[in-house]
Coordinates of C-alpha atoms and ligand atoms in Angstrom, one line a residue:
X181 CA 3.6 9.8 -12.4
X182 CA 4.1 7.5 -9.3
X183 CA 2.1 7.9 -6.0
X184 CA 2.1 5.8 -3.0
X185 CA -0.5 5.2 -0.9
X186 CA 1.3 4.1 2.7
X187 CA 0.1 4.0 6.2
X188 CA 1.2 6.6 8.8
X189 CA 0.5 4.0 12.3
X190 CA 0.4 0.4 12.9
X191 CA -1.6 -0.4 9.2
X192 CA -5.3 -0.9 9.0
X193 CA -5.4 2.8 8.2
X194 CA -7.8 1.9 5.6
X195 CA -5.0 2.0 3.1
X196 CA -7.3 -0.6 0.8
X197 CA -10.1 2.1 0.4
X198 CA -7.9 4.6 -0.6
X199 CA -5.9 2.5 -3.0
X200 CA -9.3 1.1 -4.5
X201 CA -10.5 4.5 -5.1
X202 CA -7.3 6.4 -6.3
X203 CA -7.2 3.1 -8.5
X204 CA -10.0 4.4 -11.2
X205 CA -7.9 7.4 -12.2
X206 CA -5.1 5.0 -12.2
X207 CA -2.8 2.4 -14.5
X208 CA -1.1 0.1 -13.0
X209 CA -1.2 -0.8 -9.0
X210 CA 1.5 -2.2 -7.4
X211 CA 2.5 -4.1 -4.8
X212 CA 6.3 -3.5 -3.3
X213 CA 6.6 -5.2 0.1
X214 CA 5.2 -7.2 2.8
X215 CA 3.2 -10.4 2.1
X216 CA 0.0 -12.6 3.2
X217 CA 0.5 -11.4 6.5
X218 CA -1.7 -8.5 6.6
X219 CA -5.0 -7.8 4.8
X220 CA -6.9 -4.6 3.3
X221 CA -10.4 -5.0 3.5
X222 CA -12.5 -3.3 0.6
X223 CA -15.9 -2.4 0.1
X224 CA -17.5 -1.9 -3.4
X225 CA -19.6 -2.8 -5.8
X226 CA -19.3 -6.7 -6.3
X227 CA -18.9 -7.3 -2.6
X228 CA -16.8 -7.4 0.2
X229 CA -13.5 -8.5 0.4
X230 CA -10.2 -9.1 2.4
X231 CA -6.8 -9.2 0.1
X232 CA -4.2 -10.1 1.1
X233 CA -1.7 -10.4 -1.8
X234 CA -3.7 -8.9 -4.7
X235 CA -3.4 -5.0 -4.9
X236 CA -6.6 -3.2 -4.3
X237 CA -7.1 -2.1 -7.8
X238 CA -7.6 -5.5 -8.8
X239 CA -11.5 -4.7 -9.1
X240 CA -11.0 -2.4 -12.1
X241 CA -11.1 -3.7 -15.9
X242 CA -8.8 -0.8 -17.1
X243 CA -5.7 -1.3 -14.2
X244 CA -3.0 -3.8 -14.3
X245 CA -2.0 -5.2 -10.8
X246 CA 1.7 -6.1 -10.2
X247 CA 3.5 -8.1 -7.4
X248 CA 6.6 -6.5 -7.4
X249 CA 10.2 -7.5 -6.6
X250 CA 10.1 -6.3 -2.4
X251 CA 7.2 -8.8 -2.0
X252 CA 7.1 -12.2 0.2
X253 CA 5.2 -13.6 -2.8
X254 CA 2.4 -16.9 -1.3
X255 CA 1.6 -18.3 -4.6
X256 CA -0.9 -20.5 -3.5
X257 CA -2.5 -17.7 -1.6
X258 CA -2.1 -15.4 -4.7
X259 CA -4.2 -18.2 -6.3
X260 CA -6.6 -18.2 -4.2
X261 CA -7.8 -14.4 -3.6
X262 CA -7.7 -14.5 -8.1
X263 CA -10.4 -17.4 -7.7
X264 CA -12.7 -16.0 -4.8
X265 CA -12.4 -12.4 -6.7
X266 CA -13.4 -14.2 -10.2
X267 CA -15.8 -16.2 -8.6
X268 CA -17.8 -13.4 -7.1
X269 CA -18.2 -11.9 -10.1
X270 CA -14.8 -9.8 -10.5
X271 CA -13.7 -9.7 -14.3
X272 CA -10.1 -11.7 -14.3
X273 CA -7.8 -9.0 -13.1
X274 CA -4.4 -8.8 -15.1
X275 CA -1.3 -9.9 -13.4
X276 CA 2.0 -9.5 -13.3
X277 CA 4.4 -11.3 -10.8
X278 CA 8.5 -9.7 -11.2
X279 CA 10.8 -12.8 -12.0
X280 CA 12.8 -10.9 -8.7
X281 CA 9.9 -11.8 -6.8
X282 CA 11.2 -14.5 -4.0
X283 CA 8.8 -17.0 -2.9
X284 CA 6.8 -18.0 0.9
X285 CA 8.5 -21.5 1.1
X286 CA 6.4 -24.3 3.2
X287 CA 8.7 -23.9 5.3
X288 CA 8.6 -20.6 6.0
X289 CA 5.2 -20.7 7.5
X290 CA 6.4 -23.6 9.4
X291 CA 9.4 -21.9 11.0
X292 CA 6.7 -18.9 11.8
X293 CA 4.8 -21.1 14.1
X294 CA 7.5 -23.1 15.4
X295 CA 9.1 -20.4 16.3
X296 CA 6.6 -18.5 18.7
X297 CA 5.7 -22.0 20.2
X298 CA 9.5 -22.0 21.4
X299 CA 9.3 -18.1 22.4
X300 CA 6.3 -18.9 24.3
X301 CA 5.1 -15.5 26.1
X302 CA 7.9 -13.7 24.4
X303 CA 6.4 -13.8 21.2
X304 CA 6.0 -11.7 18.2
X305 CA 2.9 -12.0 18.2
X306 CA 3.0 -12.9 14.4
X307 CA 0.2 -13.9 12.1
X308 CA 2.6 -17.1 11.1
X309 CA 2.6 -16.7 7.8
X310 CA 6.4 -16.8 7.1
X311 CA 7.0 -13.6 6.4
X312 CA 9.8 -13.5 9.3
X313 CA 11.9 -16.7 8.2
X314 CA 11.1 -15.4 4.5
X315 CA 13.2 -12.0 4.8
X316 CA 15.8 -13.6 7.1
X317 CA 16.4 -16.1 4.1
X318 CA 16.2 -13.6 1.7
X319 CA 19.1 -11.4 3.2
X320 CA 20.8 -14.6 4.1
X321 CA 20.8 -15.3 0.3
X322 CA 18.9 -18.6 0.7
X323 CA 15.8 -17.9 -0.4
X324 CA 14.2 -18.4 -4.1
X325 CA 13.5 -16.2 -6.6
X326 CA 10.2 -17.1 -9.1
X327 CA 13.0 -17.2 -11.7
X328 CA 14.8 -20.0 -10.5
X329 CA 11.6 -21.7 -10.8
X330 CA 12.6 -21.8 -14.6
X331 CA 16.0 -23.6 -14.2
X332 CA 15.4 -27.0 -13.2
X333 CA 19.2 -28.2 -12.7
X334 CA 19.9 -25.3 -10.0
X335 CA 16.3 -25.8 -8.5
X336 CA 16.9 -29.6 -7.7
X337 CA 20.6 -29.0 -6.3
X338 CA 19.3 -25.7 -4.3
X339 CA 16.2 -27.6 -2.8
X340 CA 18.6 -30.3 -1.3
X341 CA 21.0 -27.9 -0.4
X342 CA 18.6 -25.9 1.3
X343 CA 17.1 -28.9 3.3
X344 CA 20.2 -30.0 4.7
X345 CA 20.7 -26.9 6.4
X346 CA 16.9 -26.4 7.6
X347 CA 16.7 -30.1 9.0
X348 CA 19.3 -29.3 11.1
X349 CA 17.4 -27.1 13.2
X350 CA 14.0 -28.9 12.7
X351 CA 15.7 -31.8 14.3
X352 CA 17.5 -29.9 16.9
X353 CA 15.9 -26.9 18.1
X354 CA 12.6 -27.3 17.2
X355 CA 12.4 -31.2 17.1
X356 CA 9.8 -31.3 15.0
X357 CA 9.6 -33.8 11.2
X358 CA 12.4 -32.8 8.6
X359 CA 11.8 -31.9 5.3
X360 CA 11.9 -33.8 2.0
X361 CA 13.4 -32.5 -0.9
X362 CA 11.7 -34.1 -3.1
X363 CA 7.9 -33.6 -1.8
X364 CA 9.3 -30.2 -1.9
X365 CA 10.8 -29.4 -5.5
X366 CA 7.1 -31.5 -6.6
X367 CA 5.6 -28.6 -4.7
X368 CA 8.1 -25.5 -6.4
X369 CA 6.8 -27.4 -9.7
X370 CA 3.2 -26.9 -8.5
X371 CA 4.1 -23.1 -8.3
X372 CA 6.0 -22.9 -11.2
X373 CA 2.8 -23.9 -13.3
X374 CA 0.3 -21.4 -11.2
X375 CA 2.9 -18.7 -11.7
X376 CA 4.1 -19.1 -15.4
X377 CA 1.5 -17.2 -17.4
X378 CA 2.5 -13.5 -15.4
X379 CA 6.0 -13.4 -14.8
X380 CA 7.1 -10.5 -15.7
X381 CA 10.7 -8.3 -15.9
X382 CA 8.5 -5.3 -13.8
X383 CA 11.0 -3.2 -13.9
X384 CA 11.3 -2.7 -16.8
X385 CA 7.5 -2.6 -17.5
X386 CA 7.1 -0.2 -15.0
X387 CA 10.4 2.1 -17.0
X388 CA 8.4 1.4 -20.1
X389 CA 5.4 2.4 -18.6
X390 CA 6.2 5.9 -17.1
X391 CA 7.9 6.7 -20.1
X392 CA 4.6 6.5 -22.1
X393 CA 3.0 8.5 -19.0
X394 CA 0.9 6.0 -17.2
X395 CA -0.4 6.5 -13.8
X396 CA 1.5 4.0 -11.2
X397 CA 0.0 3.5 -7.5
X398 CA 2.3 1.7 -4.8
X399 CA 0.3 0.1 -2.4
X400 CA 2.2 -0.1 0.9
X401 CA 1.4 -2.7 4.0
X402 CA 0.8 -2.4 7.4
X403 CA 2.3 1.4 8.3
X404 CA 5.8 3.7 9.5
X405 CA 5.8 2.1 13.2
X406 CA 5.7 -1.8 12.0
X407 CA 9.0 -0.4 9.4
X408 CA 12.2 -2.8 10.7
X409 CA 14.4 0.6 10.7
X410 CA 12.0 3.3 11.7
X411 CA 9.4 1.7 13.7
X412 CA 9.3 0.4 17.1
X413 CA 11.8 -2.5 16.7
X414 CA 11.4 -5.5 17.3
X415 CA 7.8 -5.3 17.3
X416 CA 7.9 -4.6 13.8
X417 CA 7.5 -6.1 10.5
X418 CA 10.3 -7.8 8.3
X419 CA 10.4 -5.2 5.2
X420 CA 10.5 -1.8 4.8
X421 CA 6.9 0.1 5.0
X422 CA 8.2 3.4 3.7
X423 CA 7.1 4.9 0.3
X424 CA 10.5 4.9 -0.2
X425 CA 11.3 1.7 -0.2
X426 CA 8.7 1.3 -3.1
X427 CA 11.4 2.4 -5.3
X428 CA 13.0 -0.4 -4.5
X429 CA 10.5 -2.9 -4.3
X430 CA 9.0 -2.2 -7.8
X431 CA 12.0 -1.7 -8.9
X432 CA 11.0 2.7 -10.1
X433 CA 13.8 5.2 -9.8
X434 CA 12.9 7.3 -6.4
X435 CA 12.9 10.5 -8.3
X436 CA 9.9 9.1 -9.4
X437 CA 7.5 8.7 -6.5
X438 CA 5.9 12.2 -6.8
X439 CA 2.9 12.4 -4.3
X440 CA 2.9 10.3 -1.1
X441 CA 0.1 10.1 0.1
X442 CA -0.1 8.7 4.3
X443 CA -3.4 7.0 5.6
X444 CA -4.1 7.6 8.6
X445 CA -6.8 6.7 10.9
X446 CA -8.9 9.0 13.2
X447 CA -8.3 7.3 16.2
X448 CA -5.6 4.3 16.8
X449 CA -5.5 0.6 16.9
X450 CA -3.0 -1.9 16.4
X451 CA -2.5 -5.4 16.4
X452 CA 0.3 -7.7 18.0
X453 CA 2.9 -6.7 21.2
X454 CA 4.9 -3.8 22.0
X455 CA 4.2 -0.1 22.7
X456 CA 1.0 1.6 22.4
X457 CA 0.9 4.9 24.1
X458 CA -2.8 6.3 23.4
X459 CA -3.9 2.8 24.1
X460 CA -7.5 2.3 25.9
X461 CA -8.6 -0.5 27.8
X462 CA -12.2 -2.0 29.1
X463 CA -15.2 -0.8 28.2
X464 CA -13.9 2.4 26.8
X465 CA -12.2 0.5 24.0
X466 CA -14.7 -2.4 23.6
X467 CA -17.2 0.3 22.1
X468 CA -15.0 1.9 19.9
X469 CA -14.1 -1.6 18.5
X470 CA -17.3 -2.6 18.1
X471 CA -17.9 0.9 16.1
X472 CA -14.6 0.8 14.4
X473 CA -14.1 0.4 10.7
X474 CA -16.8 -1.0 9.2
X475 CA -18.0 -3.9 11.0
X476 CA -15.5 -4.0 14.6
X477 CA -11.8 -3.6 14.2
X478 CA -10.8 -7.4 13.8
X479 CA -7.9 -8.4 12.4
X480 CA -8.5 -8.9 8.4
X481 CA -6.2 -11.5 8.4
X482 CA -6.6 -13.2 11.9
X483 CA -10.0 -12.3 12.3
X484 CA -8.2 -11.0 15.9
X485 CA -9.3 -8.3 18.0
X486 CA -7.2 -4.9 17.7
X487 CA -6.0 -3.2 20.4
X488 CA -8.0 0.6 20.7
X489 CA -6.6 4.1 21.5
X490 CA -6.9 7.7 21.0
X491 CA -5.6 9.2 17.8
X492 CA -2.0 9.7 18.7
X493 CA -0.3 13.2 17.3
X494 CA 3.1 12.0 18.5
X495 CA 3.5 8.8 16.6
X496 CA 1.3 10.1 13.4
X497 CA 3.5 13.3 12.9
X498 CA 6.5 11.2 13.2
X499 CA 5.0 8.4 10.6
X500 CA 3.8 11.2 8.3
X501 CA 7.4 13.1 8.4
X502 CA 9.2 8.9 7.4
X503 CA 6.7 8.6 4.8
X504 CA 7.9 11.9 3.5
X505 CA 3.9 13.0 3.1
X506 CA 2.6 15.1 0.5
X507 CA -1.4 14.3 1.5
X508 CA -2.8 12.8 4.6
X509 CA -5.9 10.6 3.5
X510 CA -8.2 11.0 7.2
X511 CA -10.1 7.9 7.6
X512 CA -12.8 6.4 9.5
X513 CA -14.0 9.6 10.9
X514 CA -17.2 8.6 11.1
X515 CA -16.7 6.1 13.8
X516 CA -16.0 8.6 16.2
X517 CA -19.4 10.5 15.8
X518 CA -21.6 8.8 18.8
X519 CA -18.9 10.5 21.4
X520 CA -19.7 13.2 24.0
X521 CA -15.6 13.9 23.8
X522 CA -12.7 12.6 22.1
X523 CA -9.1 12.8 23.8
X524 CA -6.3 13.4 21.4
X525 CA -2.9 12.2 22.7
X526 CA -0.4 15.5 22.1
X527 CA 2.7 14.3 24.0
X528 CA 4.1 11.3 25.5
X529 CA 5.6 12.0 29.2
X530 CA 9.1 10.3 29.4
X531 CA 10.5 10.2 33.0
X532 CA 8.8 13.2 33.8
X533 CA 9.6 15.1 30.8
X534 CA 7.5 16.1 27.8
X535 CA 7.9 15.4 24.4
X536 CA 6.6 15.5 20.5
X537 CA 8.9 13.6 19.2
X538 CA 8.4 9.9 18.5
X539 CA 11.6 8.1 20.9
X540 CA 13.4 4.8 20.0
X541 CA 11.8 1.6 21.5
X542 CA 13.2 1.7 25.1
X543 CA 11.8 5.2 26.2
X544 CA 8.9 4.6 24.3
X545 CA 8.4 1.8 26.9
X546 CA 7.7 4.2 29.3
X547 CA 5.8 6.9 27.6
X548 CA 2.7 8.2 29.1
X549 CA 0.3 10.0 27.0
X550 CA -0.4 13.9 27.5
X551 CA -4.4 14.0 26.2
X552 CA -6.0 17.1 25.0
X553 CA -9.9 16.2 25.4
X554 CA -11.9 18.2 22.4
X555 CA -15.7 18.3 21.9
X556 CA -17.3 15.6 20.0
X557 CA -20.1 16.5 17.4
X558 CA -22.7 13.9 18.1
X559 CA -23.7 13.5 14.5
X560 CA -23.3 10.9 11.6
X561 CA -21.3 12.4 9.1
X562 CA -21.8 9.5 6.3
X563 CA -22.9 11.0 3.5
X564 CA -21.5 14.3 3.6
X565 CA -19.7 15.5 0.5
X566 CA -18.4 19.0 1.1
X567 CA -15.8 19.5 3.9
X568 CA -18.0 22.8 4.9
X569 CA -20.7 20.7 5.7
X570 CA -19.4 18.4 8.4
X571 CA -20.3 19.5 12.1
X572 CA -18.2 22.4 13.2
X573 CA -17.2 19.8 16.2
X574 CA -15.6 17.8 13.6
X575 CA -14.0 20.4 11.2
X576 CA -12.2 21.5 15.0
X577 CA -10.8 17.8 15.1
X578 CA -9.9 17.7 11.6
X579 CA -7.9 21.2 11.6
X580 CA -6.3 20.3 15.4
X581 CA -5.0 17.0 14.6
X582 CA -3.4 18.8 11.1
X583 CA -1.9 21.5 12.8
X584 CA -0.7 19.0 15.5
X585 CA 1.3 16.4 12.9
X586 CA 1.7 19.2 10.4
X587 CA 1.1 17.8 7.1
X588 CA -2.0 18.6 4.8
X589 CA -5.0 16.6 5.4
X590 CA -6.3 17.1 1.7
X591 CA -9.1 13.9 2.0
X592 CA -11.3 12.9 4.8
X593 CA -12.6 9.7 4.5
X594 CA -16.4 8.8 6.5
X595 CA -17.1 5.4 4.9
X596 CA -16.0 2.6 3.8
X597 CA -17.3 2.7 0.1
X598 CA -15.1 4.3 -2.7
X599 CA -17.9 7.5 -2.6
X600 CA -17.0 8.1 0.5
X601 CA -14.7 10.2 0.5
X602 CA -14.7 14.3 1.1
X603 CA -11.8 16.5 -0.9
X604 CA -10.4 19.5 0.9
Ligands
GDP253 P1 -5.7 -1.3 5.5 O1 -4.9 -2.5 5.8 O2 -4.9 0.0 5.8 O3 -6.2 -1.3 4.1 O4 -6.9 -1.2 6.5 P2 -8.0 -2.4 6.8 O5 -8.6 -2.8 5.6 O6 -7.4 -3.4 7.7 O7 -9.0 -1.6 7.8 C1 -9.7 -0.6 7.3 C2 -11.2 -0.9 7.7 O8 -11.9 0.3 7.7 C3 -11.9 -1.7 6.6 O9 -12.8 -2.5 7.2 C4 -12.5 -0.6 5.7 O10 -13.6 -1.1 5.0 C5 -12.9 0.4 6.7 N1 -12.8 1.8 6.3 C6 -11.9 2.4 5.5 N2 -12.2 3.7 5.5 C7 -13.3 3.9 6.3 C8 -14.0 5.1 6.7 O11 -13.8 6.2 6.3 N3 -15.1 4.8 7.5 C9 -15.4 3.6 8.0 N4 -16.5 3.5 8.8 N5 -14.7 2.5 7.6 C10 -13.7 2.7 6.8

């Protein structure tokens, strides 16, 4: 059986502490898109920790963790996070990277940075770490695959070929030093060494592997509104942040992605430009950032400070219904605990009209939210184990905001440990 565990919002649903717990009943944990440009932070027993490559079942002896084909694959970051994981303690996780992987190029993360300098205020906003120029290159059909590592002939021509055409624009439009093909080919041989022991055909280990029964998680990045297709384009991510696009990116037919299960977060927050309708501002959203998560909600990546809102019913219905949920995992619901009353956006009001339905980028330019203000419950629910024993208050919140995006809520998360967690 496959499940996915994917975000409903912007990411930082808490997507790690979901995947890191669902990962002791599981197999193998796998990674299908996105790269080194978001994080999952993940709190258990050997520590703290920020991955940003790894999949979050890396902590278990008994679970394989798999960089799948759909991922923008850093291999000196991959070889990094496996030496600060070891050397706190973690036993050496086994990995497998797919031969379809393609790799973060130098260059890429180069490009990244060059180009937000040149779009000055009109930025992405991206964390620079290539993952833009990576997918453009990749659909282009210039990018590299780890396999090509393993063909030295084509590598060397490729790498020359390749530089030719990126020196043009690093002389022209960027102005900025060229590349050297052969500081970079010594550089693909430095990865091809760090990468060798784990390449694998994934899938067909993964074909292999459901036929003998085993338990497959998909660990999705960042959430439905940073998807290039379905989110709020451009402010968006590069690959696909759908469960469904895990087929693809571990390579699994999509018959088999059986439960899909959608973090999402008790209140909002996101990170980078564009659009953010429930979005609160001053001191209103300075305390809630401070309470958020566990320890502020800062980027895990940038170390940046989110952007804070009210949960938002519009966008999370809409990024549950693309997901194609089966379970809503409720996180950080604890956070919200030290507040009087919580407003709950319920519409967005679009030229004087109002809506549930999550609109295309323009309109949702000019969205204003329609809150709903419900009672707080004043209490700290940490701890709590059975759903009948959190504050009526907060049982109300839980049932509105499920009847609002109307998917189940089956797990409410209030902390940021694998325990804590509460089954309905
Ligand atoms: P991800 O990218 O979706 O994995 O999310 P992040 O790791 O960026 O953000 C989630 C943050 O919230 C992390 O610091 C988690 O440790 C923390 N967290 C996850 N679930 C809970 C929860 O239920 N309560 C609290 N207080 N923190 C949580």
């Amino acid at each position: 059986m496959v499940k996915a565990v994917v975000g409903a919002n912007w990411g930082d649903e808490g997507k790690g502490k979901i995947t890191d717990m669902l990962a002791k009943e599981a197999d193998i944990i796998v990674r299908f898109q996105g790269g080194a440009n978001a994080g999952h932070t993940i709190v258990n027993d050997y520590g703290k920790f920020a991955l940003h490559t790894l999949p979050s079942g890396c902590f278990y002896s008994h679970t394989t963790s798999v960089i799948g084909n759909g991922v923008a694959l850093n291999i000196p970051v991959l070889f990094r996070e496996i030496q600060e994981i070891v050397s706190k303690g973690v036993p050496m996780p086994k990995i497998l990277v797919s031969d379809r992987a393609q790799m973060v190029m130098p260059y890429h993360i180069l490009f990244d940075q060059y180009e937000e300098e040149r779009l000055g205020g009109k930025s992405f906003g991206s964390t620079k770490s290539g993952i833009a120029p990576f997918y453009s290159d990749k659909y282009a059909k210039i990018g590299f695959q780890v396999s090509e590592l393993f063909d030295e002939e084509t590598l060397r021509d490729k790498v020359v070929r390749i530089c030719e055409t990126k020196n043009v624009l690093l002389e022209h439009l960027y102005h900025k030093p060229l590349l050297d093909p052969q500081e970079l080919l010594a550089t693909l041989h430095e990865y091809k060494d760090m990468v060798a022991p784990y390449v694998c055909d994934v899938s067909s280990y993964l074909w292999n592997a459901l036929k003998e029964g085993k338990e497959i998680l998909l660990e999705g990045q960042l959430g439905t509104l940073k998807d290039p297709d379905h989110g709020i384009y451009p402010m968006v991510t590069s690959s696909s942040t759908l469960a469904a696009f895990g087929a693809i990116g571990a390579g699994l037919p999509p018959y088999a992605i059986q439960k899909v299960i959608v973090v999402c977060k008790a209140y909002s927050s996101a990170v980078g430009a564009g659009a953010f309708v429930s979005e609160i501002f001053g001191e209103e959203a300075d305390e809630l950032r401070r309470r958020g998560g566990d320890g502020g909600e800062y980027g895990a990546t940038t170390g940046r400070p989110r952007r804070m809102g009210w949960f938002d019913c519009v966008a999370s219905k809409y990024g549950c219904r693309l997901q194609g949920a089966t379970d809503v995992a409720f996180t950080v619901l604890d956070v919200l605990g030290y507040l009087d009353e919580i407003p709950v956006c319920v519409g967005y009001e679009i030229d004087g009209e109002v809506t549930t339905e999550f609109p295309t980028t323009v309109k949702l330019e000019k969205a204003k939210p329609v809150l709903k203000t419900l009672p707080g419950w004043k209490y700290d629910i940490r701890g709590i184990r059975k759903y009948e024993e959190l504050p009526e208050n907060c049982r109300r919140y839980v049932e509105f905001i499920e009847e609002q995006i109307g998917f189940p809520i089956t797990m409410v998360s209030n902390g940021p440990g694998r325990e804590d967690i509460i089954y309905r």
